[in-house]
mmCIF file of C-alpha atoms in Angstrom:
data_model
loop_
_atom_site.group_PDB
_atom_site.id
_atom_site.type_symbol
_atom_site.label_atom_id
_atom_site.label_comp_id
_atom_site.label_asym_id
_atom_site.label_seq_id
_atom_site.Cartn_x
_atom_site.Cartn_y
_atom_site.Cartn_z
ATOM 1 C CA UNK V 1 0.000 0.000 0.000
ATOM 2 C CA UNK V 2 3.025 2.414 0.077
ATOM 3 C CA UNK V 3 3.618 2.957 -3.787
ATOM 4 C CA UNK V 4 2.245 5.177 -6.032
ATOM 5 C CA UNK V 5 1.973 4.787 -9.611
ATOM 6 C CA UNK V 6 -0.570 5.513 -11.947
ATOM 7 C CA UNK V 7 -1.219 4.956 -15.665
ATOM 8 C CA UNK V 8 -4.658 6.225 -16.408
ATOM 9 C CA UNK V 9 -7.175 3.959 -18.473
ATOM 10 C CA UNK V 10 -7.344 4.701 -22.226
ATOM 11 C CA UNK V 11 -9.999 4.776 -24.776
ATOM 12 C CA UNK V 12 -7.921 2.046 -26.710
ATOM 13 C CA UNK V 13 -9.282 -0.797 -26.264
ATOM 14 C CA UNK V 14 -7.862 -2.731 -28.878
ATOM 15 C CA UNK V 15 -4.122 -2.624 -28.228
ATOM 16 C CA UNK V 16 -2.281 -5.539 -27.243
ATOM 17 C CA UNK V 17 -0.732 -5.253 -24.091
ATOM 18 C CA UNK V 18 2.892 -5.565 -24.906
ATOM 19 C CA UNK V 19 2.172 -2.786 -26.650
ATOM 20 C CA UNK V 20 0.897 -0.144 -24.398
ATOM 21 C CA UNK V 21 1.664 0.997 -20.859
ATOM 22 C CA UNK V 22 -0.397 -1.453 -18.123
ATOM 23 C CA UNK V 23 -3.521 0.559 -16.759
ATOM 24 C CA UNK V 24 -2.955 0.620 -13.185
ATOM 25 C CA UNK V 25 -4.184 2.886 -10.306
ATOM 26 C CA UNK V 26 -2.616 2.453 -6.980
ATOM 27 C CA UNK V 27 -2.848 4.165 -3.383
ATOM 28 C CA UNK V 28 -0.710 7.382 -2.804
ATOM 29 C CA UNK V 29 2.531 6.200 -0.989
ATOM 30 C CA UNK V 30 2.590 6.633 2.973
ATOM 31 C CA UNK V 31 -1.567 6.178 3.311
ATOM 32 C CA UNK V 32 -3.462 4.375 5.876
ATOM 33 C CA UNK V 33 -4.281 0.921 5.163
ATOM 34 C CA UNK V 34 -7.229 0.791 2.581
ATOM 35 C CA UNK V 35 -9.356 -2.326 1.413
ATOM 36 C CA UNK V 36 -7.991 -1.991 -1.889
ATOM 37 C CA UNK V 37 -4.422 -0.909 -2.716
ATOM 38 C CA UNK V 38 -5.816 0.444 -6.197
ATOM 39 C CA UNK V 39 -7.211 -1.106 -9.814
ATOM 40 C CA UNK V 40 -5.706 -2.529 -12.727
ATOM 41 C CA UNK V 41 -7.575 -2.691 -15.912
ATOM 42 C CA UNK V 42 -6.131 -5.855 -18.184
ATOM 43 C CA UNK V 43 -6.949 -5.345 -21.739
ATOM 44 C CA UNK V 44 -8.090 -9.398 -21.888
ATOM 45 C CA UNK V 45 -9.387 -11.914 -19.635
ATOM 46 C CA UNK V 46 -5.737 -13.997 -20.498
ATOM 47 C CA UNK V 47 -3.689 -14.332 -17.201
ATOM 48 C CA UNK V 48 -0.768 -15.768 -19.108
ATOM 49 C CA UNK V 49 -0.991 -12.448 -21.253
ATOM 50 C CA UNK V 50 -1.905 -9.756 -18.643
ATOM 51 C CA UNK V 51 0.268 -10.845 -15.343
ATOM 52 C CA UNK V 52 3.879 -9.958 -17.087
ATOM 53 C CA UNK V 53 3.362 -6.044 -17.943
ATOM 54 C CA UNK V 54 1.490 -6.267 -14.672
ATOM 55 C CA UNK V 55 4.397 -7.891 -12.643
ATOM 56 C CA UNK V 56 6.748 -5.559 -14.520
ATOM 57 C CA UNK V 57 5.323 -2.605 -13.223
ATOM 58 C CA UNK V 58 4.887 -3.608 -9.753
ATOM 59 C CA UNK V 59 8.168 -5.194 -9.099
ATOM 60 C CA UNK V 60 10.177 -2.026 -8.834
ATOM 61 C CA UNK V 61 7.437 -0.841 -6.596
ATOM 62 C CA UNK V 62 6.537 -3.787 -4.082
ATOM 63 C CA UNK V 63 9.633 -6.008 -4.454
ATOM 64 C CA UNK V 64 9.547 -8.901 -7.342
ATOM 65 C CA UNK V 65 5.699 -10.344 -7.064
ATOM 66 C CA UNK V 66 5.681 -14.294 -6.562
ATOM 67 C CA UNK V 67 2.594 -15.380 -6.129
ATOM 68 C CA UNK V 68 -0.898 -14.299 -7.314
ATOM 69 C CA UNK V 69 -4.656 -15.506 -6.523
ATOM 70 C CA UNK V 70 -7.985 -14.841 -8.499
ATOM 71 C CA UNK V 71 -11.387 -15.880 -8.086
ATOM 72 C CA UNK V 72 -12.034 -18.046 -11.013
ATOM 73 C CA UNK V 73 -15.221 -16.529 -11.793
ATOM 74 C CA UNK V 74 -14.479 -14.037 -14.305
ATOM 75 C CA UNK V 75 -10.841 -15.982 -15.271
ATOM 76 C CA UNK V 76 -11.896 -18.923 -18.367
ATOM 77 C CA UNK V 77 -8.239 -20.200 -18.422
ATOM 78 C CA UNK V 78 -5.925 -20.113 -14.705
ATOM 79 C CA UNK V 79 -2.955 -20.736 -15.749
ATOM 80 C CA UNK V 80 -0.612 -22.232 -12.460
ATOM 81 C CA UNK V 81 2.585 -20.689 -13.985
ATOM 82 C CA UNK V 82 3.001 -17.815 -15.973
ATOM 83 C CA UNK V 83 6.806 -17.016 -17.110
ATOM 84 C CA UNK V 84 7.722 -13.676 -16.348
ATOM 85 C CA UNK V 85 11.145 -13.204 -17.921
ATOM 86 C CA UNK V 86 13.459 -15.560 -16.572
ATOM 87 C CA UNK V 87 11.028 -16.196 -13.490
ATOM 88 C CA UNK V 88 8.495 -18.324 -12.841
ATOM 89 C CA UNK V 89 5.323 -16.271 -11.312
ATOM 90 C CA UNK V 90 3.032 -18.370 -8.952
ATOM 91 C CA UNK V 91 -0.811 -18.437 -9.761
ATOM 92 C CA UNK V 92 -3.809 -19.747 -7.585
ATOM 93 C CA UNK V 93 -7.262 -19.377 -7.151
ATOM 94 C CA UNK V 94 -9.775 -19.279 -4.794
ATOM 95 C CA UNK V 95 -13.521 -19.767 -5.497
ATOM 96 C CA UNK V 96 -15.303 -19.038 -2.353
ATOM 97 C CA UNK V 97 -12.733 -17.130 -0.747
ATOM 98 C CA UNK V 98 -12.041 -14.286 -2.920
ATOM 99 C CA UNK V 99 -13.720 -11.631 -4.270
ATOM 100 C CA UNK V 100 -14.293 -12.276 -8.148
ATOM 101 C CA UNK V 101 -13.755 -8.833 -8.955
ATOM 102 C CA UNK V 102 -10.009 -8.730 -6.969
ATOM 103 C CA UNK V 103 -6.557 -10.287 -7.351
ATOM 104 C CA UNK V 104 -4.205 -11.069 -4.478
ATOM 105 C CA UNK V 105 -0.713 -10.385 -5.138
ATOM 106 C CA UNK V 106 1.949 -11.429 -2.752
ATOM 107 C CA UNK V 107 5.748 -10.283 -2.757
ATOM 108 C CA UNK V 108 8.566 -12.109 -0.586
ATOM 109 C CA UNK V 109 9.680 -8.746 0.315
ATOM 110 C CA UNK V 110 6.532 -6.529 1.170
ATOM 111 C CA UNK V 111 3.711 -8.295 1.770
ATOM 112 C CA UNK V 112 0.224 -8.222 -0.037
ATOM 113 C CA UNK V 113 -1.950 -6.549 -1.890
ATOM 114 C CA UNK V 114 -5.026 -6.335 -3.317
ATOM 115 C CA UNK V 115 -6.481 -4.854 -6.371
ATOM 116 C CA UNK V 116 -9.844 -4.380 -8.206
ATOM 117 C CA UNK V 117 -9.888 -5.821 -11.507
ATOM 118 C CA UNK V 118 -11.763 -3.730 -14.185
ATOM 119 C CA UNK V 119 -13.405 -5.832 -16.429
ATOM 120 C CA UNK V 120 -11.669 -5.709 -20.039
ATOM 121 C CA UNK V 121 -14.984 -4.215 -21.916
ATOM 122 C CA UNK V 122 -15.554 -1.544 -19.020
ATOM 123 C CA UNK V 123 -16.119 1.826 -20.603
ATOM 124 C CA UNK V 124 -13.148 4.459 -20.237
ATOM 125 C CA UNK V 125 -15.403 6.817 -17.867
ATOM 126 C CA UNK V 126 -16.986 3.886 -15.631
ATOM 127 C CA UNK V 127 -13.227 2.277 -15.573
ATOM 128 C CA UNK V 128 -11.452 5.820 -15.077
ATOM 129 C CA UNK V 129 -14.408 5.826 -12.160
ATOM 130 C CA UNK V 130 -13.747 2.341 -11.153
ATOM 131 C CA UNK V 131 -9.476 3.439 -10.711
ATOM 132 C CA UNK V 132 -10.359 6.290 -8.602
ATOM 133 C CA UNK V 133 -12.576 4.902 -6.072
ATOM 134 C CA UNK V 134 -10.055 1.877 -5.370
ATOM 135 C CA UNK V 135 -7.156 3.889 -5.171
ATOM 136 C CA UNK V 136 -9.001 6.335 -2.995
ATOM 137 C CA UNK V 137 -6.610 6.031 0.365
ATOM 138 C CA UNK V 138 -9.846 6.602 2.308
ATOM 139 C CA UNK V 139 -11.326 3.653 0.306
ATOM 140 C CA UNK V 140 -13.772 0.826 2.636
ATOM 141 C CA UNK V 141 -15.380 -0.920 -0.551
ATOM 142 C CA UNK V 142 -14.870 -4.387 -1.916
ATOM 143 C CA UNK V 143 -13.866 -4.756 -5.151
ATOM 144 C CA UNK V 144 -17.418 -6.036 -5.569
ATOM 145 C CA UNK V 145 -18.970 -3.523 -3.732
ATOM 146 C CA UNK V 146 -17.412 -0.789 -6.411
ATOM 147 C CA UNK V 147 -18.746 -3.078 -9.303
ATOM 148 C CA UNK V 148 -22.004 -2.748 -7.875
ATOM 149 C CA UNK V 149 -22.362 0.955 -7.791
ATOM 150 C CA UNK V 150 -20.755 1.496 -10.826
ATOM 151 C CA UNK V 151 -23.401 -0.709 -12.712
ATOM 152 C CA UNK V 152 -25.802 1.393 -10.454
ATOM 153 C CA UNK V 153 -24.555 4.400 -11.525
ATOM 154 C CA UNK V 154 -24.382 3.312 -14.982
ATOM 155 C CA UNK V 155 -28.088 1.872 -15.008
ATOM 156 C CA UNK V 156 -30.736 4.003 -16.572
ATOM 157 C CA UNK V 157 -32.702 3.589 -13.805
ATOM 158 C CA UNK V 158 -30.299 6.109 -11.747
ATOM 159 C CA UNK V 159 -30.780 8.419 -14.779
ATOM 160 C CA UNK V 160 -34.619 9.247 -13.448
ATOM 161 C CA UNK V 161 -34.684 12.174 -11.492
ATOM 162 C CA UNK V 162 -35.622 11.757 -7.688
ATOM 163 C CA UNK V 163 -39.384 11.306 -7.129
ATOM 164 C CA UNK V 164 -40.233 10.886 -10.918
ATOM 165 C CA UNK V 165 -41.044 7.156 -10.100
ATOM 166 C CA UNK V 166 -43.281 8.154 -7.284
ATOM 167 C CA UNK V 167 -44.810 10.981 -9.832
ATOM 168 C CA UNK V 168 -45.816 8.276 -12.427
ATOM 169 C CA UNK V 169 -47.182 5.207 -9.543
ATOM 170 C CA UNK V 170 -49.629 8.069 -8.448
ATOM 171 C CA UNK V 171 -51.256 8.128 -11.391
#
């Protein structure tokens, strides 16, 4: 939770991710402990493509990552190795345990973290949203809980101005 780094989400959805900078989102260095230590937004749902730019980036920051753990849920393929240059990196899951919308990284040096995982298809405003609010220091949501509003927020339903519905059942 001490590093600070952020790469904001772009509009390009279609780049490959060797080819662009990781979209990551993490806690300002030196804040209280938050649920989340920030978001990452992987461009696929591929582990075996999306963990090395991620472990590249976070190395430098939180010691060399060994070991990462997903919820299966949103994951079709776990992979329980994924090479990361000449290293092996470690990868588990966790079905009931862990949130489905959160990874679990552990370092030998620093400890663990955990991020939010915006969805691949996420629009840039709901996933620029989504990056904020987990990397919020001050942050006490879930990684599901923040999925949640945001598909509130994003629901046409919140679109209605207040008291319209009760308007329109008086009639």
């Amino acid at each position: 939770m001490t590093a600070t780094v952020s790469h904001p989400p772009t509009s390009e959805t279609d780049e490959s991710p060797s080819s662009s900078s990781t979209r990551l989102a993490l806690v300002p260095a030196g804040s209280a402990p938050a649920l989340l230590d920030g978001a990452w937004w992987p461009r696929s749902r591929d582990l075996a493509v999306e963990l090395p730019p991620l472990a590249a980036v976070l190395d430098p920051l939180w010691g060399r990552i060994t070991r990462v753990t997903v919820n299966p849920t949103h994951w079709p393929v776990v992979p329980r190795k994924v090479p990361v240059g000449a290293r092996v990196l470690k990868v588990g899951w966790f079905q009931q345990e862990q949130d489905p919308h959160e990874l679990l990284l552990l370092s030998y040096r620093v400890g663990r973290w955990n991020l939010l995982v915006v969805p691949p298809q996420t629009p840039p405003d709901v996933a620029e949203w989504l990056m904020a609010a987990a990397s919020d220091p001050g942050g006490t949501s879930s990684g599901s809980r923040l999925m949640e509003e945001a598909a509130r927020a994003a629901s046409p339903a919140s679109a209605v101005p207040a008291g319209a519905v009760d308007r329109d059942a008086a009639r």
